[in-house]
């Protein structure tokens, strides 16, 4: 950083669960430790305890009673207004970590620069609209939400596109996201993969006989395919995480499937780290924008058996660091597992491949982009 550092703010949608986007926010703060973090809603008990030490500032949505706040996804227009109401006039650079509405923040004076680290253009509005309309993920409310989606989404798409045009620099988290930014926003972007703390993992020389999967159990993530495939093959599978689809997964699971629901899929959990370091392999059937957990699996020496689309293509080389399958069906997952069983993977090699995504590289690259686009350098 230079002597004349620009004043920077970090903006993210929510800090209410601990996932890949929230980890990126934490590493953005490590890159720019003087930057406050603005977010729509903050629940300090559901994210890393380290956030309590940071300067986290919330929108007026935080004042809504907690029981109502939990339904924030039902009020996208309020989210847009909350971000537009933020007064960020004191900052030279606004860095957004965005997958929904964070880019709705406004420039309030000449010379301000908005840099968006984009996890994906909002999946609800663009790339996965049809999937979300079929499976909104609101449980008993799904029939009502399906009726509302066609009425709400066109307006939200318009607002989202307008906000994208106010972004000065887009950074994509994967080549897939880069394509979506161009397709939906007609904007160029630079790919900087998310940071992964690969040193949290230490591959065991003695590998277990079980497979693993982990994450927020939502319908579109297709954990049902992984559970069904391992049940069909009679293979041990450890499932870490929780979510709306959890009860269904338990219902379809055979006797070889074990569930661990301690922390809603938080990959920092010590129990998960220990299990992953000895896992025979990692299985994942969702189409991810990137997929930090897949990198973590490689860092732990576990080959990745995954759906060969989108972000996975930046991470997994078929036959070298894992096995790719190309249909989201039980039979496709079964076939990929059988292929993996016949392939030799060296944990040390897998770990070296994971090091391409070390968080130190992320911090170096993100600092360069920000400084290159500081107001005095534009």
Short mmCIF file of C-alpha atoms in Angstrom, two decimals:
data_model
loop_
_atom_site.label_atom_id
_atom_site.label_comp_id
_atom_site.label_asym_id
_atom_site.label_seq_id
_atom_site.Cartn_x
_atom_site.Cartn_y
_atom_site.Cartn_z
CA UNK A 1 0.00 0.00 0.00
CA UNK A 2 1.14 3.54 -0.68
CA UNK A 3 1.61 6.38 1.80
CA UNK A 4 -1.53 8.07 0.48
CA UNK A 5 -3.95 5.27 0.96
CA UNK A 6 -7.47 5.69 -0.41
CA UNK A 7 -10.24 5.42 2.13
CA UNK A 8 -12.00 2.09 1.55
CA UNK A 9 -15.32 0.55 2.59
CA UNK A 10 -16.34 -3.10 2.18
CA UNK A 11 -20.01 -3.87 1.50
CA UNK A 12 -21.65 -7.30 1.58
CA UNK A 13 -25.23 -8.55 1.47
CA UNK A 14 -25.55 -10.33 4.81
CA UNK A 15 -23.49 -11.72 7.66
CA UNK A 16 -26.04 -14.22 8.91
CA UNK A 17 -24.44 -17.57 7.97
CA UNK A 18 -20.86 -18.66 7.45
CA UNK A 19 -20.21 -19.65 3.86
CA UNK A 20 -17.81 -18.94 1.04
CA UNK A 21 -19.01 -15.36 0.41
CA UNK A 22 -18.62 -14.50 4.09
CA UNK A 23 -15.07 -15.88 4.11
CA UNK A 24 -14.24 -13.65 1.16
CA UNK A 25 -15.50 -10.65 3.15
CA UNK A 26 -13.23 -11.58 6.03
CA UNK A 27 -10.20 -11.87 3.72
CA UNK A 28 -11.07 -8.57 2.03
CA UNK A 29 -10.83 -7.02 5.47
CA UNK A 30 -7.47 -8.70 5.98
CA UNK A 31 -6.33 -7.10 2.73
CA UNK A 32 -7.68 -3.71 3.86
CA UNK A 33 -7.74 -3.81 7.68
CA UNK A 34 -8.79 -0.16 8.08
CA UNK A 35 -11.95 -0.66 6.03
CA UNK A 36 -15.27 -0.90 7.87
CA UNK A 37 -17.70 -3.61 6.74
CA UNK A 38 -21.23 -2.57 5.79
CA UNK A 39 -23.93 -5.25 5.62
CA UNK A 40 -27.72 -5.35 5.51
CA UNK A 41 -28.10 -7.70 8.49
CA UNK A 42 -25.53 -9.01 10.95
CA UNK A 43 -25.90 -11.99 13.29
CA UNK A 44 -22.65 -12.28 15.23
CA UNK A 45 -23.59 -15.70 16.60
CA UNK A 46 -23.80 -17.27 13.14
CA UNK A 47 -20.48 -16.18 11.66
CA UNK A 48 -16.83 -16.42 12.64
CA UNK A 49 -16.24 -15.00 16.14
CA UNK A 50 -13.42 -12.92 14.64
CA UNK A 51 -16.06 -10.65 13.10
CA UNK A 52 -16.84 -9.35 16.60
CA UNK A 53 -13.45 -7.61 16.60
CA UNK A 54 -14.15 -5.80 13.33
CA UNK A 55 -15.99 -2.57 12.55
CA UNK A 56 -19.25 -4.01 11.21
CA UNK A 57 -21.98 -1.48 10.36
CA UNK A 58 -25.53 -2.45 9.45
CA UNK A 59 -28.43 -0.93 7.51
CA UNK A 60 -31.80 -0.05 9.01
CA UNK A 61 -32.95 -3.61 8.26
CA UNK A 62 -31.07 -4.64 11.40
CA UNK A 63 -33.70 -2.82 13.48
CA UNK A 64 -36.53 -5.03 12.24
CA UNK A 65 -37.59 -7.64 14.84
CA UNK A 66 -35.46 -10.76 14.52
CA UNK A 67 -38.37 -13.12 13.73
CA UNK A 68 -39.31 -11.00 10.73
CA UNK A 69 -35.66 -10.41 9.75
CA UNK A 70 -35.23 -14.14 9.16
CA UNK A 71 -37.57 -13.79 6.16
CA UNK A 72 -35.40 -11.13 4.49
CA UNK A 73 -35.39 -13.01 1.18
CA UNK A 74 -39.08 -12.25 0.85
CA UNK A 75 -38.41 -8.51 0.74
CA UNK A 76 -35.89 -7.87 -2.06
CA UNK A 77 -37.10 -4.32 -2.70
CA UNK A 78 -36.44 -3.42 0.94
CA UNK A 79 -32.91 -4.79 0.56
CA UNK A 80 -32.34 -2.56 -2.46
CA UNK A 81 -33.57 0.50 -0.57
CA UNK A 82 -31.43 -0.35 2.48
CA UNK A 83 -28.24 -0.43 0.41
CA UNK A 84 -29.16 2.70 -1.52
CA UNK A 85 -29.75 4.52 1.77
CA UNK A 86 -26.19 3.89 2.98
CA UNK A 87 -24.12 7.08 3.23
CA UNK A 88 -20.68 6.12 1.91
CA UNK A 89 -19.61 9.62 0.93
CA UNK A 90 -16.47 9.54 3.09
CA UNK A 91 -14.93 6.67 1.08
CA UNK A 92 -12.84 6.85 -2.08
CA UNK A 93 -13.29 3.17 -2.96
CA UNK A 94 -16.27 0.95 -2.26
CA UNK A 95 -15.56 -2.79 -2.56
CA UNK A 96 -18.68 -4.91 -2.77
CA UNK A 97 -18.80 -8.65 -2.20
CA UNK A 98 -21.93 -9.34 -4.20
CA UNK A 99 -24.24 -12.16 -5.18
CA UNK A 100 -27.56 -10.35 -4.74
CA UNK A 101 -28.02 -6.65 -3.90
CA UNK A 102 -24.75 -5.23 -2.54
CA UNK A 103 -24.09 -3.42 -5.83
CA UNK A 104 -27.12 -1.23 -5.12
CA UNK A 105 -24.89 1.12 -3.10
CA UNK A 106 -24.65 4.58 -4.63
CA UNK A 107 -21.82 6.96 -5.38
CA UNK A 108 -22.51 10.21 -3.58
CA UNK A 109 -19.69 12.39 -4.86
CA UNK A 110 -17.42 12.69 -7.92
CA UNK A 111 -14.35 10.49 -8.05
CA UNK A 112 -15.69 7.55 -6.05
CA UNK A 113 -14.94 4.09 -7.43
CA UNK A 114 -17.04 0.95 -7.00
CA UNK A 115 -15.20 -2.35 -7.35
CA UNK A 116 -17.43 -5.43 -7.26
CA UNK A 117 -16.08 -8.82 -6.26
CA UNK A 118 -18.88 -10.77 -7.90
CA UNK A 119 -19.69 -14.30 -6.73
CA UNK A 120 -22.35 -14.42 -9.44
CA UNK A 121 -24.98 -12.14 -10.92
CA UNK A 122 -28.01 -12.87 -8.74
CA UNK A 123 -28.95 -16.49 -9.46
CA UNK A 124 -32.57 -15.79 -8.47
CA UNK A 125 -32.92 -13.24 -11.26
CA UNK A 126 -30.69 -14.54 -14.03
CA UNK A 127 -28.85 -17.85 -14.52
CA UNK A 128 -30.98 -20.09 -12.29
CA UNK A 129 -34.36 -18.35 -12.40
CA UNK A 130 -36.25 -21.45 -13.58
CA UNK A 131 -34.69 -23.68 -10.94
CA UNK A 132 -35.54 -21.23 -8.16
CA UNK A 133 -39.09 -20.91 -9.41
CA UNK A 134 -39.51 -24.67 -9.15
CA UNK A 135 -37.79 -24.94 -5.76
CA UNK A 136 -37.81 -21.54 -3.99
CA UNK A 137 -36.52 -23.07 -0.75
CA UNK A 138 -39.16 -21.60 1.60
CA UNK A 139 -40.68 -24.92 2.68
CA UNK A 140 -44.43 -24.67 3.27
CA UNK A 141 -44.48 -21.21 1.68
CA UNK A 142 -43.16 -22.49 -1.67
CA UNK A 143 -46.61 -22.62 -3.41
CA UNK A 144 -47.21 -18.95 -2.60
CA UNK A 145 -43.64 -17.90 -3.51
CA UNK A 146 -43.96 -19.62 -6.90
CA UNK A 147 -46.90 -17.36 -7.69
CA UNK A 148 -45.06 -14.22 -6.55
CA UNK A 149 -41.75 -14.84 -8.36
CA UNK A 150 -42.96 -13.89 -11.88
CA UNK A 151 -44.43 -10.69 -10.43
CA UNK A 152 -41.34 -9.65 -8.44
CA UNK A 153 -38.36 -10.77 -10.51
CA UNK A 154 -38.73 -8.54 -13.62
CA UNK A 155 -38.53 -5.44 -11.42
CA UNK A 156 -35.55 -6.86 -9.51
CA UNK A 157 -33.73 -7.70 -12.74
CA UNK A 158 -34.15 -4.11 -13.90
CA UNK A 159 -32.79 -2.75 -10.61
CA UNK A 160 -29.92 -5.24 -10.63
CA UNK A 161 -28.90 -4.39 -14.20
CA UNK A 162 -29.02 -0.65 -13.44
CA UNK A 163 -26.78 -1.09 -10.41
CA UNK A 164 -24.29 -3.16 -12.42
CA UNK A 165 -23.79 -0.24 -14.79
CA UNK A 166 -22.59 1.91 -11.86
CA UNK A 167 -19.79 -0.55 -11.07
CA UNK A 168 -16.41 0.67 -12.32
CA UNK A 169 -14.54 -2.64 -12.03
CA UNK A 170 -15.89 -6.17 -11.86
CA UNK A 171 -13.85 -9.03 -10.40
CA UNK A 172 -15.25 -12.51 -11.07
CA UNK A 173 -14.68 -15.40 -8.70
CA UNK A 174 -14.46 -17.92 -11.58
CA UNK A 175 -14.46 -18.13 -15.36
CA UNK A 176 -18.12 -19.17 -15.20
CA UNK A 177 -19.02 -16.03 -13.27
CA UNK A 178 -16.97 -13.99 -15.74
CA UNK A 179 -19.17 -15.34 -18.56
CA UNK A 180 -22.34 -14.50 -16.62
CA UNK A 181 -21.17 -10.93 -15.92
CA UNK A 182 -20.64 -10.44 -19.65
CA UNK A 183 -23.94 -12.12 -20.59
CA UNK A 184 -26.24 -10.41 -18.09
CA UNK A 185 -24.48 -7.10 -17.39
CA UNK A 186 -22.51 -6.68 -20.64
CA UNK A 187 -19.44 -5.76 -18.57
CA UNK A 188 -15.84 -7.07 -18.68
CA UNK A 189 -14.23 -8.57 -15.60
CA UNK A 190 -11.00 -9.99 -14.22
CA UNK A 191 -10.96 -13.44 -12.60
CA UNK A 192 -9.50 -13.67 -9.10
CA UNK A 193 -10.40 -16.93 -7.41
CA UNK A 194 -11.65 -16.79 -3.80
CA UNK A 195 -9.11 -17.22 -0.99
CA UNK A 196 -8.76 -20.63 0.62
CA UNK A 197 -6.86 -21.28 3.84
CA UNK A 198 -5.29 -24.51 2.60
CA UNK A 199 -2.98 -24.68 5.62
CA UNK A 200 -5.95 -25.51 7.86
CA UNK A 201 -5.80 -29.01 6.42
CA UNK A 202 -3.14 -31.70 6.76
CA UNK A 203 -3.65 -34.84 4.63
CA UNK A 204 -3.43 -38.07 6.58
CA UNK A 205 -1.26 -40.83 5.16
CA UNK A 206 -3.85 -43.33 6.33
CA UNK A 207 -7.04 -42.64 4.39
CA UNK A 208 -10.40 -43.79 5.69
CA UNK A 209 -12.92 -45.91 3.80
CA UNK A 210 -15.61 -43.19 3.79
CA UNK A 211 -16.63 -40.40 1.44
CA UNK A 212 -17.75 -36.93 2.49
CA UNK A 213 -19.98 -34.07 1.43
CA UNK A 214 -20.82 -30.81 3.19
CA UNK A 215 -22.72 -27.57 2.91
CA UNK A 216 -26.02 -25.77 3.27
CA UNK A 217 -28.65 -28.38 2.43
CA UNK A 218 -30.79 -26.57 -0.13
CA UNK A 219 -32.73 -28.36 -2.89
CA UNK A 220 -30.63 -27.00 -5.76
CA UNK A 221 -27.40 -28.30 -4.23
CA UNK A 222 -28.56 -31.86 -4.99
CA UNK A 223 -27.23 -33.63 -1.93
CA UNK A 224 -30.03 -36.10 -2.59
CA UNK A 225 -28.04 -37.46 -5.54
CA UNK A 226 -24.94 -38.00 -3.39
CA UNK A 227 -26.89 -39.67 -0.58
CA UNK A 228 -28.82 -41.86 -3.02
CA UNK A 229 -25.68 -42.89 -4.92
CA UNK A 230 -23.75 -43.92 -1.79
CA UNK A 231 -26.83 -45.70 -0.46
CA UNK A 232 -27.13 -47.62 -3.74
CA UNK A 233 -23.45 -48.62 -3.63
CA UNK A 234 -23.49 -49.35 0.10
CA UNK A 235 -20.57 -46.97 0.67
CA UNK A 236 -19.97 -45.00 3.90
CA UNK A 237 -20.77 -41.29 3.48
CA UNK A 238 -20.40 -38.55 6.08
CA UNK A 239 -22.77 -35.64 5.45
CA UNK A 240 -21.89 -32.38 7.22
CA UNK A 241 -24.35 -29.52 7.27
CA UNK A 242 -28.01 -28.68 7.66
CA UNK A 243 -30.77 -26.80 5.92
CA UNK A 244 -34.29 -27.04 4.49
CA UNK A 245 -33.58 -30.31 2.64
CA UNK A 246 -32.11 -32.09 5.68
CA UNK A 247 -35.19 -34.12 6.67
CA UNK A 248 -35.62 -35.38 3.11
CA UNK A 249 -31.97 -36.48 3.01
CA UNK A 250 -32.39 -38.42 6.24
CA UNK A 251 -35.52 -40.08 4.84
CA UNK A 252 -33.78 -41.38 1.70
CA UNK A 253 -30.49 -42.34 3.39
CA UNK A 254 -29.47 -45.96 3.84
CA UNK A 255 -27.56 -47.42 6.80
CA UNK A 256 -24.13 -46.36 5.48
CA UNK A 257 -24.97 -42.64 5.61
CA UNK A 258 -24.03 -40.59 8.72
CA UNK A 259 -25.17 -37.01 9.38
CA UNK A 260 -23.31 -34.29 11.29
CA UNK A 261 -25.44 -31.21 11.84
CA UNK A 262 -23.36 -29.29 14.40
CA UNK A 263 -22.85 -26.01 12.57
CA UNK A 264 -24.86 -25.77 9.36
CA UNK A 265 -21.90 -26.79 7.25
CA UNK A 266 -19.29 -24.42 8.62
CA UNK A 267 -16.03 -25.75 7.19
CA UNK A 268 -14.03 -24.29 10.07
CA UNK A 269 -15.47 -26.93 12.39
CA UNK A 270 -12.64 -29.02 13.87
CA UNK A 271 -14.63 -32.22 13.51
CA UNK A 272 -15.04 -31.63 9.79
CA UNK A 273 -11.36 -30.82 9.30
CA UNK A 274 -10.33 -34.04 11.02
CA UNK A 275 -12.74 -36.11 8.95
CA UNK A 276 -11.76 -34.44 5.67
CA UNK A 277 -8.05 -35.01 6.28
CA UNK A 278 -8.69 -38.76 6.18
CA UNK A 279 -11.60 -38.99 3.72
CA UNK A 280 -11.37 -41.34 0.76
CA UNK A 281 -12.95 -38.67 -1.40
CA UNK A 282 -15.30 -35.71 -1.59
CA UNK A 283 -18.58 -35.92 -3.56
CA UNK A 284 -20.57 -32.93 -4.76
CA UNK A 285 -23.46 -32.76 -7.23
CA UNK A 286 -24.33 -29.05 -7.37
CA UNK A 287 -23.46 -26.49 -10.01
CA UNK A 288 -21.41 -23.96 -8.05
CA UNK A 289 -20.25 -20.51 -9.04
CA UNK A 290 -16.84 -21.49 -7.67
CA UNK A 291 -16.81 -24.03 -4.82
CA UNK A 292 -14.36 -23.22 -2.01
CA UNK A 293 -15.08 -26.50 -0.24
CA UNK A 294 -13.83 -28.43 -3.25
CA UNK A 295 -10.47 -26.69 -2.91
CA UNK A 296 -10.46 -27.49 0.81
CA UNK A 297 -11.02 -31.16 -0.03
CA UNK A 298 -7.97 -31.15 -2.31
CA UNK A 299 -5.96 -29.41 0.43
CA UNK A 300 -6.92 -32.28 2.73
CA UNK A 301 -5.75 -34.83 0.17
CA UNK A 302 -9.23 -35.98 -0.85
CA UNK A 303 -10.01 -36.33 -4.58
CA UNK A 304 -13.13 -34.44 -5.69
CA UNK A 305 -15.97 -36.25 -7.43
CA UNK A 306 -18.13 -33.43 -8.76
CA UNK A 307 -20.58 -32.19 -11.34
CA UNK A 308 -18.42 -31.01 -14.24
CA UNK A 309 -19.88 -27.60 -14.84
CA UNK A 310 -19.30 -23.96 -13.88
CA UNK A 311 -16.80 -23.29 -11.06
CA UNK A 312 -15.70 -26.91 -10.71
CA UNK A 313 -13.91 -26.63 -14.06
CA UNK A 314 -11.51 -24.07 -12.54
CA UNK A 315 -10.64 -26.47 -9.73
CA UNK A 316 -10.80 -30.11 -10.79
CA UNK A 317 -8.90 -31.79 -13.61
CA UNK A 318 -10.67 -34.99 -14.60
CA UNK A 319 -8.57 -38.04 -13.73
CA UNK A 320 -5.88 -35.94 -12.03
CA UNK A 321 -7.45 -34.23 -9.03
CA UNK A 322 -10.83 -35.91 -9.18
CA UNK A 323 -13.58 -37.25 -11.41
CA UNK A 324 -16.12 -35.12 -13.26
CA UNK A 325 -19.62 -36.32 -14.12
CA UNK A 326 -21.85 -34.49 -16.57
CA UNK A 327 -25.45 -35.23 -15.61
CA UNK A 328 -27.22 -34.52 -12.35
CA UNK A 329 -28.54 -38.05 -11.91
CA UNK A 330 -27.95 -40.83 -9.38
CA UNK A 331 -26.53 -43.09 -12.09
CA UNK A 332 -24.02 -40.42 -13.15
CA UNK A 333 -22.80 -40.03 -9.56
CA UNK A 334 -22.61 -43.82 -9.15
CA UNK A 335 -20.54 -44.10 -12.33
CA UNK A 336 -18.16 -41.35 -11.20
CA UNK A 337 -17.63 -43.01 -7.81
CA UNK A 338 -16.88 -46.34 -9.50
CA UNK A 339 -14.37 -44.60 -11.76
CA UNK A 340 -12.73 -42.92 -8.77
CA UNK A 341 -12.46 -46.28 -7.01
CA UNK A 342 -10.32 -47.48 -9.93
CA UNK A 343 -8.11 -44.36 -10.07
CA UNK A 344 -5.02 -43.68 -7.98
CA UNK A 345 -4.84 -40.22 -6.42
CA UNK A 346 -1.83 -39.01 -4.44
CA UNK A 347 -2.76 -36.74 -1.49
CA UNK A 348 0.45 -34.73 -1.88
CA UNK A 349 -0.35 -33.98 -5.52
CA UNK A 350 -3.89 -32.95 -4.65
CA UNK A 351 -2.61 -30.60 -1.96
CA UNK A 352 -0.21 -28.93 -4.41
CA UNK A 353 -3.10 -28.29 -6.78
CA UNK A 354 -5.04 -26.65 -3.94
CA UNK A 355 -2.20 -24.21 -3.31
CA UNK A 356 -3.17 -22.35 -6.51
CA UNK A 357 -5.94 -20.83 -4.40
CA UNK A 358 -3.99 -19.80 -1.30
CA UNK A 359 -5.39 -16.74 0.43
CA UNK A 360 -2.04 -14.93 0.21
CA UNK A 361 -2.35 -14.91 -3.58
CA UNK A 362 -5.88 -13.53 -3.31
CA UNK A 363 -4.79 -10.67 -1.04
CA UNK A 364 -1.89 -9.75 -3.34
CA UNK A 365 -4.09 -9.71 -6.45
CA UNK A 366 -6.99 -7.87 -4.85
CA UNK A 367 -4.70 -5.14 -3.49
CA UNK A 368 -3.21 -4.61 -6.92
CA UNK A 369 -6.61 -4.24 -8.59
CA UNK A 370 -7.81 -1.82 -5.93
CA UNK A 371 -4.67 0.34 -6.03
CA UNK A 372 -4.58 0.35 -9.82
CA UNK A 373 -8.13 1.71 -9.79
CA UNK A 374 -7.74 4.19 -6.93
CA UNK A 375 -9.12 7.63 -7.92
CA UNK A 376 -5.63 9.16 -8.31
CA UNK A 377 -4.64 6.33 -10.68
CA UNK A 378 -7.69 6.42 -12.94
#
